[in-house]
C-alpha positions in Angstrom: -2.5 -1.6 -6.4 -5.7 -3.2 -5.2 -7.9 -1.3 -7.7 -5.4 -1.9 -10.6 -4.8 1.8 -10.9 -1.6 3.7 -10.1 -1.4 6.2 -7.2 1.2 8.7 -6.2 3.0 8.0 -2.9 4.3 10.6 -0.4 7.8 10.0 -1.7 7.0 12.4 -4.5 7.3 15.2 -1.9 11.0 15.0 -2.4 10.3 16.5 -5.9 8.7 19.5 -4.4 5.6 21.0 -2.9 3.7 21.0 -6.2 2.4 17.5 -5.7 0.7 18.5 -2.4 -1.0 21.5 -4.0 -2.5 19.3 -6.7 -3.6 16.7 -4.1 -5.3 19.2 -1.9 -4.1 17.7 1.4 -2.8 21.1 2.8 -6.1 22.8 1.9 -8.1 20.2 3.8 -5.7 19.8 6.8 -4.7 23.5 7.3 -7.9 24.8 9.0 -7.8 21.9 11.4 -4.1 22.4 12.1 -4.5 26.1 12.6 -7.3 25.6 15.1 -5.3 23.0 17.0 -2.2 25.2 16.9 -4.2 28.2 18.3 -5.8 26.0 21.0 -2.5 24.4 22.2 0.0 27.2 21.3 2.1 24.5 19.8 3.2 23.7 16.3 1.1 21.0 14.6 1.8 18.7 11.7 0.1 16.1 9.5 2.2 13.1 8.4 1.6 9.9 6.6 3.5 6.6 6.6 5.5 6.0 3.5 7.2 2.6 3.9 9.0 2.6 7.2 9.1 6.4 7.4 6.8 9.2 8.4 6.6 12.0 5.8 5.2 15.4 6.9 2.6 16.7 4.4 1.4 19.8 6.2 2.6 22.0 9.1 1.6 25.0 11.1 4.2 26.7 13.3 3.4 28.2 16.7 4.2 31.7 18.0 6.6 30.2 20.5 10.3 30.9 20.4 11.3 27.2 20.3 10.0 25.6 17.2 10.3 22.0 16.2 12.4 21.8 13.0 10.0 19.5 11.0 9.1 20.9 7.6 6.8 19.8 4.8 8.4 17.0 2.8 10.7 16.0 5.7 10.9 12.3 6.4 12.2 10.2 9.3 12.0 6.8 10.9 8.5 6.3 12.0 9.5 4.3 15.1 11.6 7.2 16.3 9.1 10.0 16.4 5.9 10.7 18.3 4.1 11.3 15.0 5.3 8.1 13.6 4.5 6.1 16.7 0.9 7.3 16.6 0.6 6.1 13.0 2.4 2.8 13.9 0.1 2.2 16.9 -2.9 2.4 14.6 -1.6 -0.3 12.2 -3.1 -3.8 12.1 -1.0 -6.3 14.0 0.4 -8.0 10.9 1.5 -4.7 9.4 3.1 -3.6 12.6 4.9 -7.0 12.9 6.2 -6.6 9.3 7.4 -3.0 10.0 9.2 -4.0 13.2 10.8 -7.0 11.3 12.3 -4.6 8.8 13.6 -1.7 10.8 16.7 -1.6 13.0 16.3 0.3 16.2 19.5 2.3 15.9 20.8 4.3 18.9 20.5 8.0 18.5 20.9 9.0 22.1 21.3 7.3 25.5 17.5 7.4 25.7 16.6 5.7 22.4 14.5 2.6 22.6 16.5 -0.2 21.2 14.4 -3.2 22.3 11.5 -4.3 20.0 9.6 -5.6 23.0 9.9 -2.2 24.8 8.8 -0.4 21.6 5.8 -2.7 21.3 4.9 -1.9 24.9 5.1 1.8 24.2 3.1 1.5 21.0 0.4 -0.3 23.0 0.4 2.6 25.4 0.1 5.0 22.5 -2.8 3.0 21.1 -4.6 3.1 24.5 -4.1 6.8 25.3 -4.3 8.2 21.7 -1.1 10.2 21.8 2.6 9.8 22.0 5.6 11.6 23.5 9.1 10.8 22.5 11.5 12.4 24.9 15.2 12.7 24.0 15.3 9.6 21.9 16.1 11.4 18.6 18.3 14.1 20.1 19.1 15.2 23.6 18.2 18.5 25.0 
């Protein structure tokens, strides 16, 4: 509350899609997501950090048979998704330190990163390359 005014947070998505319609995020993001989906032939999403989670606020599905199950309003641990890791990698060092001090790196699969040092190394790589791939850390297969 830097400017002494109240602002809605992405948590309000849990109440429904109406909030996003008023905010205008999908209208702004959709043309860019559509273009990217067509170019890559992959689903694309827009997410924001909300506390220690990433919340998906817009999504365009691809024509492919296999489709990632992320939906608008869905939230998940930021450290455990490629989307969240891109956002975490962009945080100032103090904010990233605070985030990593709060979260527990819980095992989801045999491939889940559970060491904070290793996660920091991967986030540095994400920061350097500008993209993230999380392979079989959330679920296997």
